[in-house]
Amino acid sequence: MQPTFADFSASPVNASNAGIRYRHCHEASSHLVMGADASTELDFEVDGQERIAEVTLKVTALVSKLGRSPGYAPVDVLVNGKALVQGFTVPGGGDLPQDNVFAVPGALLRPGTNTLEIRTAADARSMLWLHRVTLDSVYERGRSERAMAAEAARDTVFVYTTERRPPFTSSWRPGPRLLFHVDRGEQSLPAQLGWRGQDGAESAISFQSNMSDFHGHHRAADGTLAEFRGRVVERGPFPEGTEGVRVHRFLTEEGWGGGWHTSGELRLLVEDGSGRPVERVTWRDQRGNSGVAALRIAAGCPGAAADAPDVTEGARVVEVSDEYEEAGEVAENLLRDSRAKWLAGECEATVEFAFDRPTALTGYTLTSANDFPDRDPRDWTLSGSQDGNHWTELDSRTDESFTGRFESRRFRMGAATGAFSRYRLDITGNGGADEIQLSGVRFAGVAADHFSGYYQRYNEGPIGYRGTAVVSPDDSAERERNARLGAELEEAARSLAEAARSVGRLADLFRGR
């Protein structure tokens, strides 16, 4: 049985394998309002080749109150005109939606189109608020809810208008818009969100399940408190709506079992109108998973600052084309604070460096060795890579020279390089000798954005969580678009395949007549 659902909390109503008809109903922001003697009908398809023993029907609804008293809106549930339940009263007294689960005998279903009807009593004195309806084979319970959640979770970029009011007052004042996007790739929308700006201001909010509204608090940088609420005005799939704003994208790792393990990409964006970057983001999603990310945002613009800090301490030698090990003249000497040197017994040589985390270089320094000026590098290229396999040329020099021994020459990068975890120095020419030598290599730049925190899956203990910035956000955004297009094409292919099977069965039926 196909996933069958109608989500009345979405606008417009989100439905799969369901055609919907109303009588005496109207749509509200997060539910369908049914008055007395109202009905909602869902037409859904059942494959004629399936033998369904039982279907699980879940109706999420509540009854509005009558003042301070519980409301009264009994309902009848019918399947293909036959009563499944009569005079049922949704419990809860109008506080929170309730999940009401019913077993539908397979004998009530028929091949092809079936109709589920939810009907309120003619003597109902309050409203039935219908939020969601799902139908699944008893052997695939929860399939429709998962499909519904995945559909809703495609829109992960939200814009809210906001209001604030001081405690113990009644007047709400307009606030700045809130734009946010939090996505770990788990297809689950946030239930709660908190953040702290670099100026010390902080906010914590909780969302309606359909993301239509939020409520929470805001503490300004000076400590002033305010109640905080908002209503959604825009939502869409990433990266739509994020043009011109900075989205933090991290390649993440989870710490468990005594080690760190790759765990995909985390995207964070919180723009609350303060003009200050966030330094901490906390969240809990609708599946009960939660996380905290304390951000370290690199200062400055790579390639712009002449006095960027020395970041050589984070580098190590990982590959070298040749070195004179017998004399201790190895490539590791390049990173040491000494006059020891690296000697390669060739007129061309390569040395590769790796950083603890992606680093954006603004410049580098080469120091000549103790003797034989004709061994000094004259022509070289510096390249960067994230994986050690694909390289990007960053700086190229020809016909350079050193005027003395142990002379340090600094070379600035011509433009912002982006952050790479590996750098390779390819020396392609020297002063004419058969060997190449250098006494030192230093790097200047800034470490990429990174974060540290924890993650906790529902009903499990917390684990370590950390990440470093994605090197090429534009490429990642393109990959996101391609992945989304691929998923949509895959869904279209499944629908076409299902339609083809239906046509085939219809053809068999006519041939049999």
Short mmCIF file of C-alpha atoms in Angstrom, two decimals:
data_model
loop_
_atom_site.label_atom_id
_atom_site.label_comp_id
_atom_site.label_asym_id
_atom_site.label_seq_id
_atom_site.Cartn_x
_atom_site.Cartn_y
_atom_site.Cartn_z
CA MET A 1 0.00 0.00 0.00
CA GLN A 2 1.35 3.40 -0.98
CA PRO A 3 2.05 5.98 1.76
CA THR A 4 -1.33 7.64 2.30
CA PHE A 5 -1.63 10.85 4.26
CA ALA A 6 -3.25 14.27 4.45
CA ASP A 7 -1.38 16.90 6.47
CA PHE A 8 -3.80 19.74 7.22
CA SER A 9 -1.14 21.59 9.22
CA ALA A 10 0.64 22.48 5.97
CA SER A 11 -0.44 25.28 3.68
CA PRO A 12 -1.49 24.23 1.12
CA VAL A 13 -2.58 20.85 2.47
CA ASN A 14 0.09 18.22 1.85
CA ALA A 15 -1.43 14.95 0.64
CA SER A 16 -0.14 11.72 -0.89
CA ASN A 17 -2.35 9.06 -2.49
CA ALA A 18 -5.33 11.04 -1.25
CA GLY A 19 -7.95 13.22 -2.89
CA ILE A 20 -9.77 15.46 -0.39
CA ARG A 21 -13.31 16.84 -0.24
CA TYR A 22 -14.85 19.04 2.49
CA ARG A 23 -18.30 19.93 3.72
CA HIS A 24 -18.87 22.64 6.36
CA CYS A 25 -15.08 22.95 6.89
CA HIS A 26 -12.48 25.66 6.50
CA GLU A 27 -8.69 25.70 6.67
CA ALA A 28 -6.88 27.44 9.55
CA SER A 29 -3.14 28.08 9.89
CA SER A 30 -2.34 24.69 11.41
CA HIS A 31 -5.46 22.53 11.05
CA LEU A 32 -8.77 21.95 9.35
CA VAL A 33 -11.76 23.33 11.30
CA MET A 34 -14.85 21.13 11.26
CA GLY A 35 -18.10 22.46 12.73
CA ALA A 36 -21.33 20.58 13.48
CA ASP A 37 -22.51 18.16 10.77
CA ALA A 38 -19.26 18.61 8.83
CA SER A 39 -17.39 15.96 6.89
CA THR A 40 -13.98 15.40 5.35
CA GLU A 41 -13.56 12.66 2.75
CA LEU A 42 -10.28 11.14 1.58
CA ASP A 43 -10.22 9.06 -1.59
CA PHE A 44 -7.23 6.71 -1.67
CA GLU A 45 -6.06 3.93 -3.94
CA VAL A 46 -5.43 0.29 -3.06
CA ASP A 47 -3.51 -1.93 -5.45
CA GLY A 48 -5.76 -4.71 -6.69
CA GLN A 49 -2.87 -7.19 -6.43
CA GLU A 50 -2.35 -6.52 -2.72
CA ARG A 51 -3.92 -8.59 -0.01
CA ILE A 52 -4.21 -6.31 2.99
CA ALA A 53 -5.23 -7.99 6.23
CA GLU A 54 -5.55 -4.76 8.19
CA VAL A 55 -4.82 -1.05 7.89
CA THR A 56 -3.68 1.24 10.69
CA LEU A 57 -5.58 4.54 10.63
CA LYS A 58 -4.21 7.43 12.68
CA VAL A 59 -6.29 10.59 13.09
CA THR A 60 -4.53 13.49 14.83
CA ALA A 61 -7.10 15.99 16.11
CA LEU A 62 -8.40 17.91 19.09
CA VAL A 63 -11.72 19.38 20.19
CA SER A 64 -11.89 23.09 20.96
CA LYS A 65 -12.97 24.01 24.49
CA LEU A 66 -16.27 25.43 25.64
CA GLY A 67 -14.92 28.21 27.83
CA ARG A 68 -13.13 26.40 30.65
CA SER A 69 -15.00 23.15 30.01
CA PRO A 70 -13.99 20.39 27.62
CA GLY A 71 -15.53 20.71 24.19
CA TYR A 72 -18.06 18.38 22.63
CA ALA A 73 -17.69 17.24 19.01
CA PRO A 74 -18.28 13.46 18.59
CA VAL A 75 -17.15 11.96 15.31
CA ASP A 76 -18.07 9.00 13.13
CA VAL A 77 -15.40 7.33 10.99
CA LEU A 78 -16.56 5.45 7.91
CA VAL A 79 -14.68 3.42 5.31
CA ASN A 80 -16.46 2.96 1.98
CA GLY A 81 -19.72 3.96 3.67
CA LYS A 82 -19.46 1.43 6.48
CA ALA A 83 -19.05 2.65 10.04
CA LEU A 84 -15.70 1.92 11.62
CA VAL A 85 -16.43 3.88 14.81
CA GLN A 86 -19.44 5.97 15.87
CA GLY A 87 -19.79 8.77 18.41
CA PHE A 88 -16.11 8.80 19.24
CA THR A 89 -14.96 11.76 21.36
CA VAL A 90 -11.38 12.94 20.95
CA PRO A 91 -9.81 13.25 24.43
CA GLY A 92 -7.69 16.12 25.62
CA GLY A 93 -10.00 18.98 26.43
CA GLY A 94 -8.68 21.22 23.66
CA ASP A 95 -5.11 21.56 24.90
CA LEU A 96 -2.98 19.49 22.51
CA PRO A 97 -3.73 17.40 19.42
CA GLN A 98 -4.24 13.72 20.18
CA ASP A 99 -3.21 10.73 18.07
CA ASN A 100 -6.25 8.46 17.76
CA VAL A 101 -5.40 5.06 16.27
CA PHE A 102 -7.94 2.67 14.73
CA ALA A 103 -7.66 -0.75 13.09
CA VAL A 104 -9.38 -0.95 9.70
CA PRO A 105 -10.24 -4.57 8.74
CA GLY A 106 -9.01 -5.48 5.30
CA ALA A 107 -12.52 -6.69 4.48
CA LEU A 108 -13.70 -3.06 4.38
CA LEU A 109 -11.28 -2.22 1.57
CA ARG A 110 -11.65 -2.90 -2.12
CA PRO A 111 -9.30 -2.79 -5.12
CA GLY A 112 -9.02 0.66 -6.66
CA THR A 113 -10.53 3.78 -5.10
CA ASN A 114 -11.59 3.72 -1.44
CA THR A 115 -13.14 6.50 0.62
CA LEU A 116 -12.43 7.40 4.24
CA GLU A 117 -14.97 9.79 5.78
CA ILE A 118 -14.60 11.66 9.07
CA ARG A 119 -17.97 13.16 10.07
CA THR A 120 -18.86 15.35 13.05
CA ALA A 121 -22.16 14.96 14.86
CA ALA A 122 -25.03 17.31 14.07
CA ASP A 123 -25.30 18.22 17.76
CA ALA A 124 -21.59 19.09 18.17
CA ARG A 125 -21.24 22.20 20.34
CA SER A 126 -17.57 22.99 19.61
CA MET A 127 -15.13 22.54 16.78
CA LEU A 128 -13.09 19.51 15.76
CA TRP A 129 -9.61 20.60 14.69
CA LEU A 130 -8.21 18.01 12.29
CA HIS A 131 -4.40 18.09 11.97
CA ARG A 132 -3.33 14.91 10.16
CA VAL A 133 -4.63 11.61 8.82
CA THR A 134 -2.44 8.63 7.85
CA LEU A 135 -3.26 5.13 6.58
CA ASP A 136 -0.77 2.25 6.40
CA SER A 137 -0.80 -1.49 6.08
CA VAL A 138 -0.49 -2.96 9.56
CA TYR A 139 2.83 -4.48 8.48
CA GLU A 140 4.21 -1.06 7.49
CA ARG A 141 3.12 1.06 10.42
CA GLY A 142 4.60 4.55 10.36
CA ARG A 143 5.50 4.50 6.66
CA SER A 144 3.15 7.36 5.80
CA GLU A 145 4.31 9.44 8.77
CA ARG A 146 7.93 9.02 7.64
CA ALA A 147 7.01 9.99 4.09
CA MET A 148 5.04 12.99 5.36
CA ALA A 149 7.96 14.12 7.55
CA ALA A 150 10.42 13.71 4.68
CA GLU A 151 8.17 15.77 2.41
CA ALA A 152 7.86 18.56 4.98
CA ALA A 153 11.60 18.49 5.71
CA ARG A 154 12.51 19.40 2.15
CA ASP A 155 11.77 23.03 3.05
CA THR A 156 14.49 23.90 5.54
CA VAL A 157 14.99 27.64 5.00
CA PHE A 158 12.54 29.69 7.09
CA VAL A 159 11.74 33.40 7.37
CA TYR A 160 9.60 34.72 10.25
CA THR A 161 8.20 38.09 11.13
CA THR A 162 8.78 38.62 14.85
CA GLU A 163 7.42 40.54 17.83
CA ARG A 164 8.75 41.19 21.32
CA ARG A 165 7.28 42.47 24.54
CA PRO A 166 8.79 43.15 27.96
CA PRO A 167 7.79 40.80 30.80
CA PHE A 168 4.50 41.55 32.59
CA THR A 169 3.30 43.90 29.84
CA SER A 170 0.59 43.44 27.22
CA SER A 171 1.87 45.33 24.16
CA TRP A 172 3.80 43.51 21.45
CA ARG A 173 6.31 45.50 19.40
CA PRO A 174 7.51 44.57 15.91
CA GLY A 175 10.97 43.03 15.83
CA PRO A 176 13.45 42.26 13.05
CA ARG A 177 12.88 39.32 10.76
CA LEU A 178 14.37 35.96 11.63
CA LEU A 179 15.99 33.86 8.90
CA PHE A 180 17.35 30.46 9.81
CA HIS A 181 18.43 27.13 8.38
CA VAL A 182 19.64 24.16 10.46
CA ASP A 183 20.18 20.90 8.61
CA ARG A 184 22.15 17.73 9.41
CA GLY A 185 20.69 15.86 6.45
CA GLU A 186 18.36 13.79 8.65
CA GLN A 187 15.08 15.07 7.15
CA SER A 188 13.74 16.30 10.46
CA LEU A 189 12.64 19.86 11.14
CA PRO A 190 13.60 21.68 14.34
CA ALA A 191 11.26 21.64 17.32
CA GLN A 192 13.39 24.05 19.36
CA LEU A 193 16.19 26.45 18.48
CA GLY A 194 18.52 28.61 20.55
CA TRP A 195 21.41 30.88 19.65
CA ARG A 196 23.85 33.37 21.14
CA GLY A 197 25.44 36.24 19.23
CA GLN A 198 28.99 37.47 19.60
CA ASP A 199 27.62 40.58 21.36
CA GLY A 200 26.18 38.38 24.14
CA ALA A 201 22.52 38.57 23.05
CA GLU A 202 20.71 35.25 23.09
CA SER A 203 17.36 33.74 22.15
CA ALA A 204 15.54 30.44 22.66
CA ILE A 205 12.35 29.51 20.82
CA SER A 206 10.00 26.55 20.32
CA PHE A 207 7.99 25.86 17.14
CA GLN A 208 4.55 24.63 16.29
CA SER A 209 4.86 21.17 14.71
CA ASN A 210 4.01 22.61 11.29
CA MET A 211 6.56 25.44 11.75
CA SER A 212 3.83 28.10 11.34
CA ASP A 213 4.65 29.92 14.61
CA PHE A 214 7.21 30.05 17.37
CA HIS A 215 7.28 31.34 20.93
CA GLY A 216 10.22 31.93 23.25
CA HIS A 217 12.37 34.59 24.85
CA HIS A 218 15.10 37.05 23.88
CA ARG A 219 17.80 38.51 26.11
CA ALA A 220 19.53 41.59 24.69
CA ALA A 221 23.25 42.25 25.04
CA ASP A 222 22.54 44.58 27.99
CA GLY A 223 20.53 41.87 29.78
CA THR A 224 17.06 43.19 28.95
CA LEU A 225 14.51 40.39 28.73
CA ALA A 226 11.60 40.12 26.30
CA GLU A 227 8.98 37.59 25.34
CA PHE A 228 9.55 36.59 21.73
CA ARG A 229 7.19 35.22 19.07
CA GLY A 230 7.00 34.95 15.30
CA ARG A 231 4.96 33.76 12.32
CA VAL A 232 6.38 32.17 9.20
CA VAL A 233 6.17 34.23 6.01
CA GLU A 234 8.50 32.25 3.72
CA ARG A 235 9.90 28.73 3.57
CA GLY A 236 11.70 26.83 0.88
CA PRO A 237 14.39 24.28 0.08
CA PHE A 238 18.06 25.12 0.52
CA PRO A 239 19.76 27.14 -0.95
CA GLU A 240 16.75 29.25 -1.98
CA GLY A 241 16.39 32.33 0.20
CA THR A 242 20.01 32.33 1.40
CA GLU A 243 21.42 34.54 -1.33
CA GLY A 244 23.65 37.27 0.09
CA VAL A 245 23.91 35.74 3.58
CA ARG A 246 26.60 33.53 5.05
CA VAL A 247 25.69 29.89 5.62
CA HIS A 248 28.13 28.01 7.83
CA ARG A 249 28.79 24.61 6.27
CA PHE A 250 30.81 22.08 8.18
CA LEU A 251 32.20 18.64 7.46
CA THR A 252 31.51 16.91 10.76
CA GLU A 253 32.76 14.08 12.92
CA GLU A 254 31.15 12.26 15.83
CA GLY A 255 33.19 11.04 18.78
CA TRP A 256 32.34 7.60 20.11
CA GLY A 257 34.05 4.29 20.78
CA GLY A 258 37.34 6.01 21.55
CA GLY A 259 37.66 7.66 18.11
CA TRP A 260 36.21 10.18 15.67
CA HIS A 261 33.96 9.09 12.81
CA THR A 262 32.82 11.03 9.73
CA SER A 263 29.16 12.04 10.04
CA GLY A 264 28.25 14.14 7.02
CA GLU A 265 27.58 17.85 6.63
CA LEU A 266 26.00 20.34 9.03
CA ARG A 267 24.59 23.64 7.76
CA LEU A 268 23.86 26.52 10.12
CA LEU A 269 22.36 29.93 9.42
CA VAL A 270 20.79 32.28 11.96
CA GLU A 271 20.16 35.92 10.94
CA ASP A 272 18.14 37.71 13.62
CA GLY A 273 18.63 41.32 12.50
CA SER A 274 21.32 42.10 15.10
CA GLY A 275 24.08 42.32 12.51
CA ARG A 276 26.34 40.20 14.74
CA PRO A 277 27.50 36.66 13.94
CA VAL A 278 26.33 33.80 16.12
CA GLU A 279 28.83 32.01 18.33
CA ARG A 280 26.62 29.18 19.58
CA VAL A 281 23.60 27.33 18.16
CA THR A 282 21.51 24.71 20.00
CA TRP A 283 18.63 22.72 18.59
CA ARG A 284 16.28 19.79 19.10
CA ASP A 285 14.51 18.29 16.12
CA GLN A 286 11.04 16.79 15.83
CA ARG A 287 12.44 13.28 16.25
CA GLY A 288 13.89 14.17 19.65
CA ASN A 289 17.54 14.43 18.53
CA SER A 290 19.49 17.41 19.88
CA GLY A 291 22.79 19.14 19.34
CA VAL A 292 25.02 22.04 20.35
CA ALA A 293 27.63 23.75 18.18
CA ALA A 294 29.98 26.36 19.64
CA LEU A 295 31.41 28.16 16.61
CA ARG A 296 34.90 29.53 16.08
CA ILE A 297 34.63 32.00 13.21
CA ALA A 298 37.91 32.93 11.58
CA ALA A 299 38.60 36.66 11.66
CA GLY A 300 39.69 38.62 8.63
CA CYS A 301 39.52 37.95 4.92
CA PRO A 302 41.97 35.43 3.47
CA GLY A 303 44.31 37.06 0.98
CA ALA A 304 43.73 40.59 2.30
CA ALA A 305 45.85 40.91 5.44
CA ALA A 306 49.60 41.37 5.06
CA ASP A 307 50.20 40.58 8.73
CA ALA A 308 48.11 37.40 9.00
CA PRO A 309 49.25 35.13 11.85
CA ASP A 310 51.78 32.34 11.43
CA VAL A 311 49.89 29.03 11.21
CA THR A 312 52.89 26.74 10.61
CA GLU A 313 52.36 25.04 13.96
CA GLY A 314 49.30 23.27 12.55
CA ALA A 315 51.24 21.78 9.61
CA ARG A 316 53.24 18.58 9.18
CA VAL A 317 55.10 16.95 6.26
CA VAL A 318 53.18 14.00 4.79
CA GLU A 319 54.87 13.36 1.40
CA VAL A 320 58.25 14.21 -0.10
CA SER A 321 59.72 13.22 -3.46
CA ASP A 322 63.27 12.80 -2.09
CA GLU A 323 65.37 13.60 0.98
CA TYR A 324 68.88 12.84 2.28
CA GLU A 325 68.05 10.69 5.27
CA GLU A 326 71.62 9.52 5.96
CA ALA A 327 72.69 13.06 6.79
CA GLY A 328 69.46 13.96 8.56
CA GLU A 329 68.64 16.50 5.85
CA VAL A 330 64.96 15.58 5.68
CA ALA A 331 61.80 17.48 4.81
CA GLU A 332 60.64 17.64 8.44
CA ASN A 333 63.45 20.15 9.05
CA LEU A 334 61.51 22.68 6.97
CA LEU A 335 58.99 23.17 9.78
CA ARG A 336 61.51 23.24 12.65
CA ASP A 337 62.91 26.38 14.22
CA SER A 338 66.52 25.51 13.36
CA ARG A 339 69.14 25.88 10.65
CA ALA A 340 68.89 22.27 9.62
CA LYS A 341 67.88 21.83 5.99
CA TRP A 342 66.08 19.62 3.52
CA LEU A 343 68.15 18.26 0.62
CA ALA A 344 66.65 16.46 -2.38
CA GLY A 345 69.05 14.75 -4.79
CA GLU A 346 67.18 15.93 -7.88
CA CYS A 347 66.84 19.19 -9.83
CA GLU A 348 63.04 19.01 -9.35
CA ALA A 349 61.39 18.13 -6.04
CA THR A 350 58.03 18.10 -4.28
CA VAL A 351 57.05 18.33 -0.62
CA GLU A 352 53.48 18.05 0.66
CA PHE A 353 52.14 19.47 3.92
CA ALA A 354 48.95 18.62 5.83
CA PHE A 355 47.16 20.86 8.36
CA ASP A 356 45.23 19.79 11.44
CA ARG A 357 42.16 21.49 9.97
CA PRO A 358 41.46 23.38 6.73
CA THR A 359 43.45 26.62 6.64
CA ALA A 360 43.27 29.57 4.26
CA LEU A 361 46.74 30.91 3.44
CA THR A 362 47.52 34.57 2.88
CA GLY A 363 51.21 33.98 2.24
CA TYR A 364 54.23 31.76 2.81
CA THR A 365 57.95 32.15 3.51
CA LEU A 366 60.89 30.19 2.08
CA THR A 367 64.33 30.27 3.72
CA SER A 368 67.49 29.43 1.79
CA ALA A 369 69.92 26.86 3.17
CA ASN A 370 73.52 27.16 4.33
CA ASP A 371 75.52 26.59 1.13
CA PHE A 372 75.55 26.19 -2.66
CA PRO A 373 73.30 28.99 -3.98
CA ASP A 374 72.76 27.05 -7.23
CA ARG A 375 70.62 24.59 -5.21
CA ASP A 376 68.18 27.38 -4.27
CA PRO A 377 64.67 27.08 -5.78
CA ARG A 378 64.04 29.46 -8.69
CA ASP A 379 60.71 28.19 -10.13
CA TRP A 380 57.88 26.64 -8.14
CA THR A 381 54.12 26.26 -7.72
CA LEU A 382 52.09 26.09 -4.52
CA SER A 383 48.83 24.11 -4.77
CA GLY A 384 46.03 23.29 -2.32
CA SER A 385 43.82 20.23 -1.87
CA GLN A 386 41.13 18.99 0.46
CA ASP A 387 41.59 15.26 -0.17
CA GLY A 388 45.21 14.91 -1.41
CA ASN A 389 44.01 13.84 -4.86
CA HIS A 390 42.49 16.91 -6.51
CA TRP A 391 44.73 19.98 -6.50
CA THR A 392 44.13 23.68 -7.15
CA GLU A 393 47.03 25.91 -8.20
CA LEU A 394 47.27 28.87 -5.82
CA ASP A 395 50.58 30.62 -6.50
CA SER A 396 53.26 30.21 -9.17
CA ARG A 397 56.74 31.81 -9.28
CA THR A 398 59.51 31.85 -11.90
CA ASP A 399 63.07 33.16 -11.94
CA GLU A 400 63.16 33.98 -8.23
CA SER A 401 66.47 34.23 -6.35
CA PHE A 402 67.95 34.47 -2.84
CA THR A 403 70.72 37.01 -2.15
CA GLY A 404 72.23 35.23 0.85
CA ARG A 405 72.36 32.16 3.05
CA PHE A 406 69.51 31.60 5.51
CA GLU A 407 67.64 34.44 3.82
CA SER A 408 63.89 34.34 4.41
CA ARG A 409 61.66 35.61 1.63
CA ARG A 410 57.94 36.07 2.07
CA PHE A 411 55.50 35.62 -0.79
CA ARG A 412 51.96 36.91 -0.59
CA MET A 413 49.11 35.06 -2.25
CA GLY A 414 47.58 36.91 -5.15
CA ALA A 415 43.95 36.34 -4.08
CA ALA A 416 41.85 34.60 -1.48
CA THR A 417 42.69 30.92 -1.68
CA GLY A 418 39.89 29.26 0.21
CA ALA A 419 40.69 26.84 2.99
CA PHE A 420 42.54 23.61 2.24
CA SER A 421 43.76 20.81 4.47
CA ARG A 422 46.81 20.03 2.28
CA TYR A 423 49.35 22.17 0.45
CA ARG A 424 51.99 21.01 -2.05
CA LEU A 425 55.16 22.85 -3.05
CA ASP A 426 56.36 21.72 -6.48
CA ILE A 427 59.88 23.04 -7.24
CA THR A 428 60.48 22.81 -11.00
CA GLY A 429 63.75 24.72 -11.35
CA ASN A 430 66.84 25.88 -9.43
CA GLY A 431 70.10 27.69 -10.02
CA GLY A 432 71.58 24.89 -12.12
CA ALA A 433 72.64 22.27 -9.58
CA ASP A 434 71.61 18.61 -9.53
CA GLU A 435 70.07 19.01 -6.05
CA ILE A 436 67.47 21.25 -4.40
CA GLN A 437 67.67 22.51 -0.83
CA LEU A 438 65.74 24.71 1.59
CA SER A 439 66.17 25.49 5.26
CA GLY A 440 62.61 26.49 6.16
CA VAL A 441 59.00 26.92 5.09
CA ARG A 442 56.52 29.01 7.06
CA PHE A 443 52.84 29.60 6.40
CA ALA A 444 50.68 32.65 7.21
CA GLY A 445 46.90 32.61 7.14
CA VAL A 446 43.79 31.83 9.13
CA ALA A 447 42.30 28.52 10.19
CA ALA A 448 38.93 27.76 8.65
CA ASP A 449 35.71 28.16 10.63
CA HIS A 450 35.14 25.21 12.93
CA PHE A 451 32.94 24.18 15.83
CA SER A 452 32.94 21.93 18.86
CA GLY A 453 29.94 20.58 20.73
CA TYR A 454 27.90 17.46 21.24
CA TYR A 455 25.09 15.54 19.58
CA GLN A 456 22.49 13.31 21.22
CA ARG A 457 20.14 11.01 19.35
CA TYR A 458 16.74 10.35 20.82
CA ASN A 459 16.89 7.94 23.75
CA GLU A 460 20.70 7.68 23.57
CA GLY A 461 23.56 9.30 25.46
CA PRO A 462 25.49 12.37 24.22
CA ILE A 463 28.53 11.98 21.98
CA GLY A 464 31.25 14.37 20.82
CA TYR A 465 30.55 16.47 17.77
CA ARG A 466 32.94 18.70 15.82
CA GLY A 467 33.40 20.05 12.32
CA THR A 468 35.49 22.16 9.97
CA ALA A 469 34.26 24.46 7.23
CA VAL A 470 33.42 23.09 3.79
CA VAL A 471 36.03 24.36 1.36
CA SER A 472 33.82 25.34 -1.58
CA PRO A 473 30.31 26.38 -0.49
CA ASP A 474 29.26 27.14 -4.06
CA ASP A 475 30.15 23.62 -5.15
CA SER A 476 28.27 22.21 -2.15
CA ALA A 477 25.20 24.25 -3.00
CA GLU A 478 25.34 22.88 -6.53
CA ARG A 479 25.62 19.35 -5.15
CA GLU A 480 22.58 20.06 -2.96
CA ARG A 481 20.58 21.22 -5.97
CA ASN A 482 21.64 18.15 -7.94
CA ALA A 483 20.79 15.82 -5.05
CA ARG A 484 17.35 17.39 -4.68
CA LEU A 485 16.74 17.13 -8.42
CA GLY A 486 17.87 13.50 -8.33
CA ALA A 487 15.44 12.73 -5.50
CA GLU A 488 12.58 14.41 -7.37
CA LEU A 489 13.41 12.49 -10.55
CA GLU A 490 13.56 9.25 -8.57
CA GLU A 491 10.12 9.97 -7.06
CA ALA A 492 8.76 10.77 -10.53
CA ALA A 493 10.19 7.50 -11.84
CA ARG A 494 8.47 5.56 -9.04
CA SER A 495 5.16 7.28 -9.84
CA LEU A 496 5.52 6.49 -13.53
CA ALA A 497 6.36 2.87 -12.74
CA GLU A 498 3.27 2.61 -10.54
CA ALA A 499 1.14 4.14 -13.29
CA ALA A 500 2.60 1.68 -15.80
CA ARG A 501 1.70 -1.24 -13.54
CA SER A 502 -1.85 0.10 -13.17
CA VAL A 503 -2.22 0.43 -16.95
CA GLY A 504 -0.84 -3.10 -17.35
CA ARG A 505 -3.37 -4.51 -14.90
CA LEU A 506 -6.15 -2.63 -16.68
CA ALA A 507 -4.99 -4.09 -20.01
CA ASP A 508 -4.99 -7.59 -18.53
CA LEU A 509 -8.52 -7.02 -17.25
CA PHE A 510 -9.80 -6.05 -20.70
CA ARG A 511 -8.00 -8.93 -22.39
CA GLY A 512 -9.70 -11.30 -19.96
CA ARG A 513 -13.19 -10.14 -20.97
#
